[in-house]
XYZ file of C-alpha atoms in Angstrom:
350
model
C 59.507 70.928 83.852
C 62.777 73.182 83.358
C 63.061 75.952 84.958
C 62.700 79.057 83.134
C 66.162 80.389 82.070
C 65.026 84.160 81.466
C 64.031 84.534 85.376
C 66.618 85.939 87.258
C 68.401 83.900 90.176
C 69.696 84.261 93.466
C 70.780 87.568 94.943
C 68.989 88.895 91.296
C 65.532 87.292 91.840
C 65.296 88.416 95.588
C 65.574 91.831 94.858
C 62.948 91.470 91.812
C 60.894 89.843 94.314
C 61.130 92.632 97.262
C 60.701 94.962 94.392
C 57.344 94.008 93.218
C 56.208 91.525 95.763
C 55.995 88.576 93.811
C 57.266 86.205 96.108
C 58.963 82.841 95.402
C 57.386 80.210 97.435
C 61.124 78.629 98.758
C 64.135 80.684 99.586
C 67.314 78.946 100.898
C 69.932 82.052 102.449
C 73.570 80.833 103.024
C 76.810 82.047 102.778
C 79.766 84.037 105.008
C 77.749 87.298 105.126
C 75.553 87.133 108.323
C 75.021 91.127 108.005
C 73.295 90.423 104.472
C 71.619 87.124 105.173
C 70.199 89.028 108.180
C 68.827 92.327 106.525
C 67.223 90.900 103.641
C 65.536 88.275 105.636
C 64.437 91.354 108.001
C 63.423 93.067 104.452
C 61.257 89.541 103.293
C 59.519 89.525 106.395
C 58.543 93.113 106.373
C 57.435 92.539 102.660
C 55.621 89.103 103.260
C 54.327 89.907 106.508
C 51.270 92.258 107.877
C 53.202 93.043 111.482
C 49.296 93.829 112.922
C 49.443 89.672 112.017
C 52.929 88.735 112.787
C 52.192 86.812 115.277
C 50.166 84.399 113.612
C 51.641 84.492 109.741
C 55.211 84.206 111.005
C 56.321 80.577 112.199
C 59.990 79.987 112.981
C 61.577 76.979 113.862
C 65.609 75.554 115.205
C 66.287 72.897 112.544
C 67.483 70.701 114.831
C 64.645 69.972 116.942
C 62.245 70.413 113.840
C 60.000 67.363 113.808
C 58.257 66.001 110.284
C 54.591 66.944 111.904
C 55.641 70.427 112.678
C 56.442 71.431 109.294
C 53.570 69.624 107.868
C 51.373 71.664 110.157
C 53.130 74.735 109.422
C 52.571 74.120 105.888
C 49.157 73.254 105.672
C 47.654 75.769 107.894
C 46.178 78.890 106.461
C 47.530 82.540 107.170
C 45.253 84.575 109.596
C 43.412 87.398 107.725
C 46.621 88.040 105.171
C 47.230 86.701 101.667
C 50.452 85.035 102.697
C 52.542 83.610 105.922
C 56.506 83.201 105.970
C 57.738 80.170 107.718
C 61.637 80.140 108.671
C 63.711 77.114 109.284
C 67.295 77.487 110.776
C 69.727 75.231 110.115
C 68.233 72.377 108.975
C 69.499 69.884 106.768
C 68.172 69.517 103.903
C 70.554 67.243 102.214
C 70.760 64.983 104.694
C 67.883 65.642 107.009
C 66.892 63.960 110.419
C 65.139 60.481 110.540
C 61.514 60.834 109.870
C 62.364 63.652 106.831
C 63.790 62.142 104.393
C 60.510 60.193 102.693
C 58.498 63.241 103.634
C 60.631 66.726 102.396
C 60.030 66.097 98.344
C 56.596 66.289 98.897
C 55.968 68.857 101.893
C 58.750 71.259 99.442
C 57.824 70.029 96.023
C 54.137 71.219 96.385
C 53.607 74.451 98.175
C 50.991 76.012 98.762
C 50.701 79.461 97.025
C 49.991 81.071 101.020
C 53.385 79.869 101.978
C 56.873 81.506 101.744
C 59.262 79.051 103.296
C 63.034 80.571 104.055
C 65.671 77.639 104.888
C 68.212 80.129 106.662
C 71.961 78.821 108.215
C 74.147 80.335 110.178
C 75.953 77.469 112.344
C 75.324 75.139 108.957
C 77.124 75.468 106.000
C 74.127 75.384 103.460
C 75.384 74.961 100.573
C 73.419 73.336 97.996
C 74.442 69.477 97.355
C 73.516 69.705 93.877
C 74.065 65.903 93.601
C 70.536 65.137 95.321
C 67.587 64.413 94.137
C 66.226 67.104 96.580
C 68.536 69.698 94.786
C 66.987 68.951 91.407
C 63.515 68.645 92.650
C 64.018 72.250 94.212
C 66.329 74.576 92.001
C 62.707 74.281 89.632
C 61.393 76.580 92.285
C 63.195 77.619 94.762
C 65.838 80.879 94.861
C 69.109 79.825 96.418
C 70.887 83.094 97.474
C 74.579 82.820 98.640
C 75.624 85.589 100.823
C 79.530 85.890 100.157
C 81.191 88.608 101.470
C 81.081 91.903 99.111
C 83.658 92.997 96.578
C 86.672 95.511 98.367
C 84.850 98.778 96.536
C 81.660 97.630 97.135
C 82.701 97.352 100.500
C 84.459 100.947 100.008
C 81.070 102.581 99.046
C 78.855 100.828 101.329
C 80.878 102.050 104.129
C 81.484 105.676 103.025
C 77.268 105.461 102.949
C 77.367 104.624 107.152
C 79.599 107.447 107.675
C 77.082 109.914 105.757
C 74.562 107.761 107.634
C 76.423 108.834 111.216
C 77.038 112.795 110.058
C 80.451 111.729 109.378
C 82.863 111.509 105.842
C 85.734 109.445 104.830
C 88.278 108.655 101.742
C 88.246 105.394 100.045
C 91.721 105.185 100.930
C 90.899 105.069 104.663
C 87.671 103.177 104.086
C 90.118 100.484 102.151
C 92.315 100.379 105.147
C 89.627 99.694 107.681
C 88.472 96.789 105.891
C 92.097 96.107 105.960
C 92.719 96.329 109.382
C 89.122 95.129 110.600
C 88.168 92.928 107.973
C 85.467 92.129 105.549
C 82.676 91.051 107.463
C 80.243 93.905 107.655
C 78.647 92.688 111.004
C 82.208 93.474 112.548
C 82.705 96.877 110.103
C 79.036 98.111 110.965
C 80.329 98.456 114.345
C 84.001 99.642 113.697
C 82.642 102.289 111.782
C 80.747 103.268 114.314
C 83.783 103.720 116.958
C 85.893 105.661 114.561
C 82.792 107.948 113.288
C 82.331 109.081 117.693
C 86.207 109.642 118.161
C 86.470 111.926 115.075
C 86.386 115.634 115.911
C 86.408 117.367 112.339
C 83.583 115.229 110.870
C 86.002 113.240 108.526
C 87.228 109.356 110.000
C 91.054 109.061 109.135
C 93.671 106.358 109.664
C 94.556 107.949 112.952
C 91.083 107.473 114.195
C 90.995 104.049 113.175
C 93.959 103.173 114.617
C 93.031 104.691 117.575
C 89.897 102.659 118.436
C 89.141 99.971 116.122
C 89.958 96.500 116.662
C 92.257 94.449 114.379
C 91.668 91.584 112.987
C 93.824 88.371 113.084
C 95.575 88.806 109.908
C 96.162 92.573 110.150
C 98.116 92.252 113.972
C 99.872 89.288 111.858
C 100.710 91.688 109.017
C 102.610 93.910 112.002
C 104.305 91.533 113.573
C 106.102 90.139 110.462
C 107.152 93.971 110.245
C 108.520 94.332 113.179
C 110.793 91.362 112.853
C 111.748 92.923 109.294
C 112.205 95.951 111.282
C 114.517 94.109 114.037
C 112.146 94.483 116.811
C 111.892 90.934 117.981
C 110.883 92.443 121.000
C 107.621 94.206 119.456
C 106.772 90.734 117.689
C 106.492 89.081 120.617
C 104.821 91.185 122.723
C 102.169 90.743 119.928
C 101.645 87.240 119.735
C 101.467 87.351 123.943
C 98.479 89.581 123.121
C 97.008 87.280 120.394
C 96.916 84.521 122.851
C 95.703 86.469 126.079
C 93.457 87.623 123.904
C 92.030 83.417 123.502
C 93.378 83.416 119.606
C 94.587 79.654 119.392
C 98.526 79.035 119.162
C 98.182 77.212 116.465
C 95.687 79.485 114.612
C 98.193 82.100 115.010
C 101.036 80.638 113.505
C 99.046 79.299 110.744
C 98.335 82.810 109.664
C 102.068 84.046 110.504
C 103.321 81.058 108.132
C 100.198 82.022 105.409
C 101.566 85.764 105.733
C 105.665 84.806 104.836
C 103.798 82.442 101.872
C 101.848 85.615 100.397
C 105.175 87.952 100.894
C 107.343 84.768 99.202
C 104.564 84.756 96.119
C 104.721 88.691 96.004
C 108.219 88.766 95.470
C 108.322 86.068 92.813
C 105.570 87.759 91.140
C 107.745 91.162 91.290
C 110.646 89.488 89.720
C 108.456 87.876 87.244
C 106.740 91.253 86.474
C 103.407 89.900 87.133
C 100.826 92.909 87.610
C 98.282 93.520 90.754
C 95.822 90.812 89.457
C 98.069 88.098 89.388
C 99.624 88.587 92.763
C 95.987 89.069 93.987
C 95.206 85.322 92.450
C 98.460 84.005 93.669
C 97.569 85.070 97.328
C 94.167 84.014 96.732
C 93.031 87.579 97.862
C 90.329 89.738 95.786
C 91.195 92.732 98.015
C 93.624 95.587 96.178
C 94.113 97.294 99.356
C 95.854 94.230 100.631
C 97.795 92.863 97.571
C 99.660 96.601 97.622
C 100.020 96.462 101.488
C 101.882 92.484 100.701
C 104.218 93.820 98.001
C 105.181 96.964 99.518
C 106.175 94.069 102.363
C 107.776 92.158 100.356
C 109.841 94.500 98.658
C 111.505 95.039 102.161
C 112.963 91.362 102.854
C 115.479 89.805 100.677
C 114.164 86.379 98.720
C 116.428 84.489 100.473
C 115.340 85.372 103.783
C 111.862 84.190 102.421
C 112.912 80.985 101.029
C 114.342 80.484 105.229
C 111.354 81.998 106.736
C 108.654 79.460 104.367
C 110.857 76.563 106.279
C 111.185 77.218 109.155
C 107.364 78.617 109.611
C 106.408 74.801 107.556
C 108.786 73.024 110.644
C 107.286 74.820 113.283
C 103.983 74.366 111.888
C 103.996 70.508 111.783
C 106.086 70.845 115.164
C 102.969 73.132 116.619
C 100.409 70.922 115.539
C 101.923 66.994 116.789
C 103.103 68.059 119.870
C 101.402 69.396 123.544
C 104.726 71.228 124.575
C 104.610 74.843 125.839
C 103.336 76.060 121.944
C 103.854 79.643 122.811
C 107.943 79.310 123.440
C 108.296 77.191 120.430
C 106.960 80.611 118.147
C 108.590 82.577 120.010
C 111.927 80.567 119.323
C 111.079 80.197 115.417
C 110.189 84.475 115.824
C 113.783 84.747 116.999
C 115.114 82.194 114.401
C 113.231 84.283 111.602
C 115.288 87.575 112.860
C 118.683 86.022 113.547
C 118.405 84.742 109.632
C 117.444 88.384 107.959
C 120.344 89.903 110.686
C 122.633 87.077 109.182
C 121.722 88.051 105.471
C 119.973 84.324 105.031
C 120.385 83.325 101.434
C-alpha cells in the first residue's frame, strides 16, 4: 500500500506526533544537528515513556554489537504495566546491516507491533536513507525519517535571542548573527557560547565585545582574520595565528584547506560585485545560506585587488597539492605561501 500523501513527514509528523501522542511505530533521526536529534529524542521518550516504568519500557542498544536475537526479543516482548515501550538503536546500519540481519530486518521492521516505538538514532553514522533498497521502500510506508540539518541563520538568530531571555540576559540580531559567525552553527557549541558571553556581561545586554572577549572561534572565523591581516600587511599577525591553529591540534592540512576555500569565496565575491550579482547569488556561489557571512566576504573582498586574487587562488591550489603529497615540515611551507600571498598584494600582483 502507498503511503498516505496528506500525512505530514519528517520534522512535520514528529511534532504532530509529540503534539497529540499518536506515535509512529519507526522513527529514523539523522542529520548534522546533534543538539536537535538529542532534544526531541529526550522529548519522545518523555512522551512515550511512564519514567515510574522507564526502566523496563525503555531498551537501548550500540548498533554495532546489536545481535539479530536481541532485537527480536526487544520486539516481541510486552511493555510492563504501560500502553507502549520505546526501543533505541544507535548507529546501526540499516542499509547494509551486520551478518545475521539482513534476511531478518524486513520482517522484525515491516510488522510492528502497535506496543513498540522503535528510534534508529546516528551520531558516528551518517544515516541517511539509501532510498535505492528494498528496505527503504519497505519502510518510508511507515516509518518518519527526520533529518536534523542545521537551522536557517534567523532561525538561528531567534532561537538564540530566546537563551539569552532564558539566562536574564538580551541581545541584537546583529550580535546574535555574529556569534554564529564567529562560533558557528552548531547549536551544541552556541548553547554553550551563549552561555559564556551571557556571565561576562555586566549591563544585562551580550555585545560583540563580550563575545569577543570569551567565546571561542571557530575554524573558519580565525581563517577569516588571518586573510585580513595579510590584506592588512601584518604577516606577522597571520602567522602567529596559524601557530595557534595547530597548537591548538587543528590539522595542517585542514587549515590550509579552509585558508585556500576562504581566497575562493573572496575571488567569487568580487566577480559577483563586478557582475552586479545581489546577496543571494554570492550566497549560492559560496555555497553559504548564512547573510551574516556573505556581507562579512564582500566587505573582504572589496579590500584586495582581483588580481591579487587571481595570485592568491594559485598559489593556495600549489601549496595545497604540495601540503597534501608531501611529509615535509607542513607548517613552514604555509607559512612561506602566507609570505608569498603578502609580497604579491605589496607588489600590486596583477
Amino acid at each position: 500500500m502507498a503511503a498516505d500523501k496528506s500525512k505530514p513527514a519528517g520534522k512535520a509528523r514528529l511534532l504532530r506526533d509529540l503534539k497529540e501522542g499518536t506515535f509512529a511505530q519507526l522513527y529514523v533521526f539523522y542529520g548534522d544537528e546533534t543538539y536537535l536529534k538529542e532534544y526531541y529524542l529526550n522529548e519522545l521518550k518523555k512522551r512515550v515513556i511512564d519514567p515510574a516504568f522507564a526502566d523496563f519500557n525503555l531498551i537501548e542498544y550500540e548498533g554495532k554489537s546489536l545481535l539479530p536475537e536481541q532485537l527480536a526479543e526487544a520486539i516481541d516482548s510486552y511493555p510492563a504495566m504501560a500502553e507502549r515501550k520505546l526501543i533505541l538503536v544507535r548507529d546501526f546500519d540499516l542499509y547494509k546491516p551486520p551478518a545475521g540481519f539482513a534476511d531478518q530486518l524486513p520482517t522484525m521492521l515491516g510488522e510492528l507491533p502497535d506496543y513498540v516505538c522503535m528510534v534508529f538514532y546516528y551520531d558516528v553514522l551518517d544515516g541517511k536513507p539509501d532510498k535505492r533498497t528494498k528496505l527503504y521502500k519497505l519502510l518510508e510506508k511507515t516509518a518518519c525519517y527526520i533529518d536534523f540539518t542545521h537551522l536557517e541563520e534567523r532561525e538561528l538568530i531567534a532561537w538564540i535571542e530566546r537563551r539569552a531571555r532564558a539566562l536574564g540576559r538580551s541581545i541584537t540580531p546583529d550580535d546574535a548573527a555574529y556569534l554564529i559567525f564567529l562560533c558557528g552553527n552548531s547549536m551544541t557549541n552556541l548553547a554553550g557560547e551563549i552561555e559564556k558571553a551571557a556571565a561576562h556581561t555586566t549591563t544585562g545586554e551580550i555585545r560583540k565585545y563580550n563575545i569577543d572577549a570569551v567565546c571561542s572561534p571557530v575554524l573558519d572565523a580565525v581563517v577569516f582574520d588571518l586573510t585580513d591581516a595579510i590584506t592588512a600587511g601584518k604577516f606577522d599577525r597571520a602567522v602567529e595565528l596559524v601557530g595557534e591553529l595547530i597548537a591548538q591540534k587543528n590539522n595542517e592540512v585542514m587549515i590550509f584547506t579552509t585558508i585556500t576555500r576562504h581566497i575562493q569565496r573572496l575571488y567569487a565575491a568580487k566577480l559577483c560585485a563586478a557582475a552586479k550579482g545581489g546577496e543571494k547569488m554570492l550566497m549560492e556561489l559560496i555555497g553559504s545560506k548564512s547573510p551574516y557571512y556573505a556581507r562579512q566576504i564582500q566587505n573582504a573582498a572589496r579590500r584586495v585587488p582581483l588580481g591579487w586574487l587571481r595570485r592568491a587562488a594559485s598559489l593556495c591550489g600549489e601549496t595545497d597539492a604540495a601540503l597534501k603529497g608531501s611529509a615535509a615540515d607542513r607548517q613552514k611551507q604555509i607559512e612561506l605561501t602566507l609570505l608569498a600571498l603578502a609580497s604579491a598584494l605589496k607588489e600590486g600582483s596583477g
